[in-house]
Amino acid sequence: MKKFCLAVHGGAGALLPSDFTPEEEERYKIELKQALDHGYNILKENGSALDAVEACVKYLEDCPLFNAGRGSVYNFDGKHEMDASIMCGATLKAGAVALVRRVKNPVALARLVMERSDYVFLCGEGAEQFAEFYNIEMADETYFDTPLRLAQWMKLKGTDIAQLDHTSISKSDVHTDNQKENSKFGTVGAVALDLQGNLAAATSTGGMTNKRFGRIGDSPIIGAGTYANNQTCAVSCTGHGEYFIRSVAAYDVSALMSYKNLSISEACMEVINNISNLNGKGGLIAVDKNGNVAMHFNCGGMFRGMKDSDGKSEVFIF
């Protein structure tokens, strides 16, 4: 019997159980489960892995709990700059966008780049012009403004410090009536295997708080933050992007499986160990061509979950 499965992540970092009330922890788990359900419902109806990962990531982009889409952090200039990518394991086609400010769901634009252009990677104004040409849903820049992200940025405003979104911030620094927005972490991503045996991966992020000079991390870079190949696996990464770029992390998982015949879990562990050796922090999710899932990280926790056609369904933070 053919198997389908998928996994999602909502970021990794220095997460501690003490950072969350039981209600907050449950809220994150509910959102991860909802994202998984969006992809699962597509896969069980014989839908494509591409459709499934896009649906999962779009759901997480729309959720203000995570640093992607609606919950994106502020850059040095007090703006939002979002990145995303998607890759098809069957064709090795890929699409990516970076530094977009008005695209409601950057992952949808990344897929459009893959399917409607001769390019792989668009950025900035050009990417937004492409989005408008194809009538991708846009949003006013204020749509991405949220109280916690503003509070995080205000702590760093005027400094040269860029900060990962999973760095702690006191709730006393946040003035909001919406308790749901009081704790937000993470780049988001999804990987999937469909009933046709095709793999796909997608990743989306708002980057680092107070980043400047047009900094781009690993999330939109094919082979670093996202990779899919039907012969091996699909991978989505999260963490300190510079280390994942240097390690070509997502592709390296596939290469280790192909060239060293490692299992998906062994390959992921080796990649994370290599990043640890560079003093980098983060994690990744991956699924192989047989439907085996791996979710590894080298920090306090990673918002993550998986669901498959065998009835297995689980979400974790720590």
Coordinates of N, CA, C and O in Angstrom, one line a residue, residues 19-128:
D19 N 9.3 29.2 29.3 CA 9.0 30.4 28.5 C 7.5 30.4 28.2 O 7.0 31.5 27.7
F20 N 6.8 29.4 28.4 CA 5.4 29.3 28.0 C 4.5 28.9 29.2 O 4.8 28.1 30.0
T21 N 3.3 29.5 29.2 CA 2.3 29.0 30.1 C 1.7 27.8 29.4 O 1.9 27.6 28.2
P22 N 1.0 26.9 30.1 CA 0.4 25.7 29.5 C -0.6 26.1 28.4 O -0.7 25.5 27.4
E23 N -1.3 27.3 28.5 CA -2.2 27.7 27.5 C -1.5 28.2 26.2 O -1.9 27.9 25.1
E24 N -0.3 28.8 26.4 CA 0.5 29.3 25.2 C 1.0 28.0 24.5 O 1.0 28.0 23.3
E25 N 1.6 27.1 25.3 CA 2.1 25.9 24.6 C 1.0 25.2 23.8 O 1.3 24.7 22.7
E26 N -0.1 25.1 24.4 CA -1.2 24.4 23.7 C -1.6 25.2 22.5 O -2.0 24.6 21.4
R27 N -1.6 26.5 22.5 CA -1.9 27.3 21.4 C -1.0 27.0 20.2 O -1.5 26.9 19.0
Y28 N 0.3 26.9 20.5 CA 1.2 26.6 19.4 C 1.0 25.2 18.8 O 1.0 25.0 17.6
K29 N 0.7 24.3 19.7 CA 0.4 22.9 19.2 C -0.8 22.9 18.4 O -0.9 22.2 17.3
I30 N -1.8 23.6 18.7 CA -3.1 23.7 18.0 C -2.8 24.2 16.6 O -3.3 23.7 15.6
E31 N -2.0 25.3 16.5 CA -1.8 25.9 15.2 C -0.9 24.9 14.3 O -1.2 24.8 13.1
L32 N 0.0 24.2 14.9 CA 0.8 23.2 14.1 C -0.1 22.1 13.6 O 0.0 21.6 12.5
K33 N -1.0 21.6 14.5 CA -2.0 20.6 14.1 C -2.9 21.1 12.9 O -3.2 20.3 12.0
Q34 N -3.3 22.3 13.0 CA -4.2 22.9 12.0 C -3.4 22.9 10.6 O -4.0 22.6 9.6
A35 N -2.2 23.3 10.7 CA -1.3 23.4 9.5 C -1.2 22.0 8.9 O -1.3 21.8 7.7
L36 N -0.9 21.0 9.8 CA -0.8 19.6 9.3 C -2.1 19.1 8.7 O -2.1 18.4 7.6
D37 N -3.2 19.5 9.3 CA -4.5 19.0 8.7 C -4.7 19.6 7.3 O -5.3 18.9 6.5
H38 N -4.3 20.8 7.1 CA -4.5 21.4 5.8 C -3.7 20.6 4.7 O -4.3 20.3 3.6
G39 N -2.5 20.2 5.0 CA -1.7 19.4 4.1 C -2.2 18.0 4.0 O -2.3 17.4 2.9
Y40 N -2.6 17.4 5.1 CA -3.0 16.0 5.2 C -4.3 15.8 4.3 O -4.4 14.8 3.6
N41 N -5.2 16.8 4.4 CA -6.5 16.7 3.7 C -6.3 16.7 2.2 O -7.0 16.1 1.4
I42 N -5.2 17.4 1.7 CA -4.9 17.4 0.3 C -4.3 16.1 -0.1 O -4.7 15.5 -1.1
L43 N -3.4 15.6 0.7 CA -2.7 14.3 0.4 C -3.6 13.1 0.4 O -3.5 12.2 -0.5
K44 N -4.6 13.1 1.3 CA -5.4 11.9 1.4 C -6.4 11.9 0.2 O -7.0 10.8 -0.1
E45 N -6.7 13.0 -0.4 CA -7.5 13.1 -1.6 C -6.7 12.9 -2.9 O -7.2 13.4 -4.0
N46 N -5.5 12.4 -2.8 CA -4.6 12.1 -3.9 C -4.1 13.4 -4.5 O -3.7 13.5 -5.6
G47 N -4.0 14.5 -3.7 CA -3.4 15.7 -4.1 C -1.9 15.6 -4.1 O -1.3 14.7 -3.6
S48 N -1.3 16.7 -4.6 CA 0.2 16.7 -4.8 C 0.9 17.1 -3.6 O 0.4 17.9 -2.7
A49 N 2.2 16.7 -3.4 CA 3.0 17.1 -2.4 C 3.2 18.6 -2.4 O 3.3 19.3 -1.4
L50 N 3.3 19.2 -3.6 CA 3.5 20.6 -3.8 C 2.3 21.4 -3.2 O 2.5 22.4 -2.5
D51 N 1.1 20.9 -3.6 CA -0.1 21.6 -3.0 C -0.1 21.5 -1.5 O -0.5 22.4 -0.8
A52 N 0.3 20.4 -1.0 CA 0.3 20.1 0.5 C 1.3 21.1 1.2 O 0.9 21.7 2.2
V53 N 2.5 21.1 0.7 CA 3.5 22.0 1.5 C 3.1 23.5 1.3 O 3.3 24.2 2.3
E54 N 2.6 23.8 0.2 CA 2.2 25.2 0.0 C 1.0 25.6 1.0 O 1.0 26.6 1.6
A55 N 0.1 24.7 1.1 CA -1.1 24.9 2.0 C -0.6 25.0 3.4 O -1.1 25.9 4.2
C56 N 0.3 24.1 3.8 CA 0.8 24.1 5.2 C 1.5 25.5 5.5 O 1.2 26.1 6.6
V57 N 2.3 25.9 4.6 CA 3.1 27.1 4.9 C 2.2 28.3 4.8 O 2.4 29.2 5.6
K58 N 1.3 28.3 3.9 CA 0.4 29.5 3.8 C -0.4 29.6 5.1 O -0.6 30.7 5.6
Y59 N -0.8 28.5 5.7 CA -1.6 28.6 7.0 C -0.7 29.2 8.0 O -1.1 30.0 8.8
L60 N 0.6 28.7 8.1 CA 1.5 29.2 9.1 C 1.9 30.7 8.9 O 2.1 31.5 9.8
E61 N 2.0 31.1 7.6 CA 2.2 32.5 7.2 C 1.1 33.4 7.7 O 1.3 34.5 8.1
D62 N -0.2 32.9 7.7 CA -1.3 33.6 8.1 C -1.5 33.7 9.7 O -2.3 34.5 10.2
C63 N -0.8 32.9 10.3 CA -0.8 32.8 11.8 C 0.2 33.7 12.4 O 1.4 33.6 12.1
P64 N -0.2 34.7 13.3 CA 0.7 35.7 13.8 C 1.7 35.1 14.8 O 2.5 35.8 15.3
L65 N 1.6 33.9 15.2 CA 2.5 33.3 16.2 C 3.9 33.1 15.6 O 4.8 32.9 16.4
F66 N 4.0 33.0 14.3 CA 5.3 32.6 13.7 C 5.9 33.7 12.9 O 5.2 34.5 12.3
N67 N 7.2 33.7 12.8 CA 8.0 34.7 12.0 C 8.0 34.4 10.5 O 9.0 34.0 9.9
A68 N 6.8 34.6 9.9 CA 6.6 34.4 8.5 C 5.3 35.1 8.1 O 4.4 35.0 8.9
G69 N 5.2 35.7 7.0 CA 4.0 36.4 6.6 C 3.5 37.3 7.7 O 4.2 38.2 8.1
R70 N 2.3 37.1 8.2 CA 1.6 38.0 9.2 C 2.5 38.3 10.4 O 2.4 39.4 11.0
G71 N 3.3 37.3 10.9 CA 4.1 37.5 12.1 C 5.5 37.9 11.9 O 6.3 37.8 12.8
S72 N 5.8 38.5 10.7 CA 7.2 38.7 10.4 C 7.8 39.9 11.2 O 7.1 40.8 11.6
V73 N 9.1 39.7 11.5 CA 9.8 40.7 12.3 C 10.1 42.0 11.6 O 9.9 42.0 10.3
Y74 N 10.6 43.0 12.3 CA 11.0 44.3 11.7 C 12.5 44.3 11.4 O 13.3 43.7 12.1
N75 N 12.8 44.9 10.3 CA 14.3 45.1 9.9 C 14.8 46.4 10.5 O 14.1 47.1 11.3
F76 N 16.0 46.8 10.2 CA 16.7 47.9 10.8 C 15.9 49.2 10.6 O 15.9 50.1 11.4
D77 N 15.2 49.3 9.4 CA 14.4 50.5 9.1 C 13.0 50.4 9.5 O 12.2 51.3 9.2
G78 N 12.6 49.4 10.3 CA 11.2 49.3 10.8 C 10.3 48.8 9.8 O 9.1 49.0 9.9
K79 N 10.8 48.0 8.8 CA 10.0 47.4 7.7 C 10.0 45.9 7.9 O 10.8 45.3 8.6
H80 N 9.2 45.3 7.1 CA 9.2 43.8 7.0 C 9.7 43.4 5.7 O 9.3 43.9 4.6
E81 N 10.6 42.4 5.7 CA 11.2 41.9 4.5 C 11.1 40.4 4.6 O 11.7 39.7 5.4
M82 N 10.3 39.8 3.7 CA 10.0 38.4 3.8 C 10.6 37.5 2.6 O 10.7 38.0 1.5
D83 N 11.0 36.3 3.0 CA 11.6 35.4 2.0 C 10.9 34.1 2.0 O 10.3 33.7 3.0
A84 N 10.9 33.4 0.9 CA 10.3 32.0 0.8 C 10.8 31.3 -0.4 O 11.3 31.8 -1.3
S85 N 10.6 30.0 -0.3 CA 11.0 29.1 -1.4 C 10.2 27.8 -1.4 O 9.6 27.4 -0.4
I86 N 10.2 27.2 -2.6 CA 9.5 25.9 -2.7 C 10.2 25.1 -3.8 O 10.8 25.7 -4.7
M87 N 10.2 23.8 -3.6 CA 10.9 22.9 -4.6 C 10.1 21.6 -4.8 O 9.5 21.0 -3.9
C88 N 10.1 21.2 -6.1 CA 9.4 20.0 -6.5 C 10.4 18.9 -6.7 O 11.4 19.0 -7.5
G89 N 10.3 17.8 -6.0 CA 11.2 16.7 -6.0 C 11.1 15.9 -7.3 O 12.1 15.2 -7.7
A90 N 10.0 15.9 -8.0 CA 9.8 15.2 -9.3 C 10.6 15.8 -10.4 O 11.2 15.1 -11.2
T91 N 10.6 17.1 -10.5 CA 11.2 17.8 -11.6 C 12.5 18.6 -11.3 O 13.2 19.0 -12.2
L92 N 12.8 18.7 -10.0 CA 13.8 19.6 -9.5 C 13.6 21.0 -9.8 O 14.6 21.8 -9.7
K93 N 12.4 21.4 -10.2 CA 12.1 22.8 -10.4 C 12.0 23.5 -9.0 O 11.5 22.8 -8.1
A94 N 12.3 24.8 -9.0 CA 12.2 25.5 -7.7 C 11.9 26.9 -8.0 O 12.1 27.5 -9.0
G95 N 11.3 27.6 -7.0 CA 11.0 29.0 -7.0 C 11.3 29.6 -5.7 O 11.1 29.0 -4.6
A96 N 11.8 30.9 -5.7 CA 12.2 31.5 -4.5 C 12.0 33.1 -4.6 O 12.2 33.6 -5.7
V97 N 11.7 33.7 -3.5 CA 11.6 35.2 -3.5 C 12.2 35.7 -2.2 O 12.3 35.0 -1.2
A98 N 12.8 36.9 -2.2 CA 13.4 37.5 -1.1 C 13.1 39.0 -1.0 O 12.8 39.6 -2.0
L99 N 13.1 39.5 0.2 CA 12.9 40.9 0.4 C 11.6 41.5 -0.1 O 11.6 42.6 -0.6
V100 N 10.5 40.7 0.0 CA 9.2 41.2 -0.4 C 8.6 41.8 0.8 O 8.7 41.3 1.9
R101 N 7.8 42.9 0.6 CA 7.2 43.6 1.7 C 5.7 43.6 1.7 O 5.1 44.0 2.7
R102 N 5.1 43.3 0.5 CA 3.6 43.5 0.4 C 2.9 42.3 -0.1 O 1.7 42.3 -0.3
V103 N 3.6 41.2 -0.1 CA 3.0 39.9 -0.6 C 2.4 39.2 0.6 O 3.2 38.8 1.5
K104 N 1.1 38.9 0.6 CA 0.5 38.3 1.8 C 1.0 37.0 2.1 O 1.3 36.6 3.2
N105 N 1.2 36.1 1.0 CA 1.8 34.8 1.2 C 3.0 34.6 0.3 O 2.8 34.2 -0.8
P106 N 4.2 34.9 0.8 CA 5.4 34.8 0.0 C 5.6 33.4 -0.6 O 6.1 33.3 -1.7
V107 N 5.1 32.3 0.1 CA 5.3 31.0 -0.5 C 4.5 30.8 -1.8 O 4.9 30.1 -2.7
A108 N 3.3 31.4 -1.9 CA 2.5 31.4 -3.1 C 3.3 32.0 -4.2 O 3.2 31.6 -5.4
L109 N 3.9 33.1 -4.0 CA 4.7 33.8 -5.0 C 5.9 33.0 -5.4 O 6.2 32.9 -6.6
A110 N 6.5 32.3 -4.5 CA 7.7 31.5 -4.8 C 7.2 30.4 -5.8 O 7.9 30.0 -6.8
R111 N 6.1 29.8 -5.5 CA 5.6 28.7 -6.4 C 5.3 29.3 -7.8 O 5.5 28.7 -8.8
L112 N 4.7 30.5 -7.8 CA 4.5 31.2 -9.1 C 5.7 31.4 -9.9 O 5.8 31.2 -11.1
V113 N 6.8 31.8 -9.2 CA 8.1 32.0 -9.9 C 8.5 30.6 -10.5 O 9.0 30.6 -11.6
M114 N 8.3 29.6 -9.8 CA 8.7 28.2 -10.3 C 7.9 27.8 -11.5 O 8.5 27.3 -12.5
E115 N 6.6 28.1 -11.5 CA 5.7 27.6 -12.5 C 5.5 28.6 -13.7 O 5.1 28.1 -14.8
R116 N 5.7 29.9 -13.5 CA 5.3 30.8 -14.5 C 6.5 31.7 -15.0 O 6.2 32.6 -15.8
S117 N 7.7 31.4 -14.6 CA 8.8 32.1 -15.1 C 9.9 31.2 -15.5 O 9.9 30.0 -15.2
D118 N 10.9 31.7 -16.1 CA 12.1 31.0 -16.5 C 13.2 31.1 -15.4 O 14.3 30.6 -15.6
Y119 N 12.9 31.7 -14.3 CA 13.8 32.0 -13.3 C 13.6 31.1 -12.1 O 12.6 30.4 -12.0
V120 N 14.5 31.1 -11.1 CA 14.4 30.5 -9.8 C 14.2 31.5 -8.7 O 13.3 31.3 -7.8
F121 N 14.9 32.6 -8.7 CA 15.0 33.5 -7.6 C 14.7 34.9 -8.0 O 15.5 35.5 -8.8
L122 N 13.7 35.5 -7.4 CA 13.4 36.9 -7.6 C 13.5 37.7 -6.3 O 13.1 37.1 -5.3
C123 N 13.8 38.9 -6.3 CA 13.8 39.6 -5.0 C 13.3 41.1 -5.1 O 13.3 41.6 -6.2
G124 N 13.0 41.6 -4.0 CA 12.6 43.0 -3.9 C 11.5 43.5 -4.8 O 10.5 42.8 -5.0
E125 N 11.7 44.7 -5.4 CA 10.7 45.3 -6.2 C 10.4 44.5 -7.4 O 9.2 44.4 -7.8
G126 N 11.3 43.8 -8.0 CA 11.1 42.9 -9.1 C 10.1 41.8 -8.8 O 9.2 41.5 -9.6
A127 N 10.4 41.2 -7.6 CA 9.5 40.1 -7.2 C 8.1 40.6 -7.0 O 7.1 39.9 -7.4
E128 N 7.9 41.8 -6.5 CA 6.6 42.4 -6.2 C 5.9 42.8 -7.6 O 4.7 42.6 -7.7

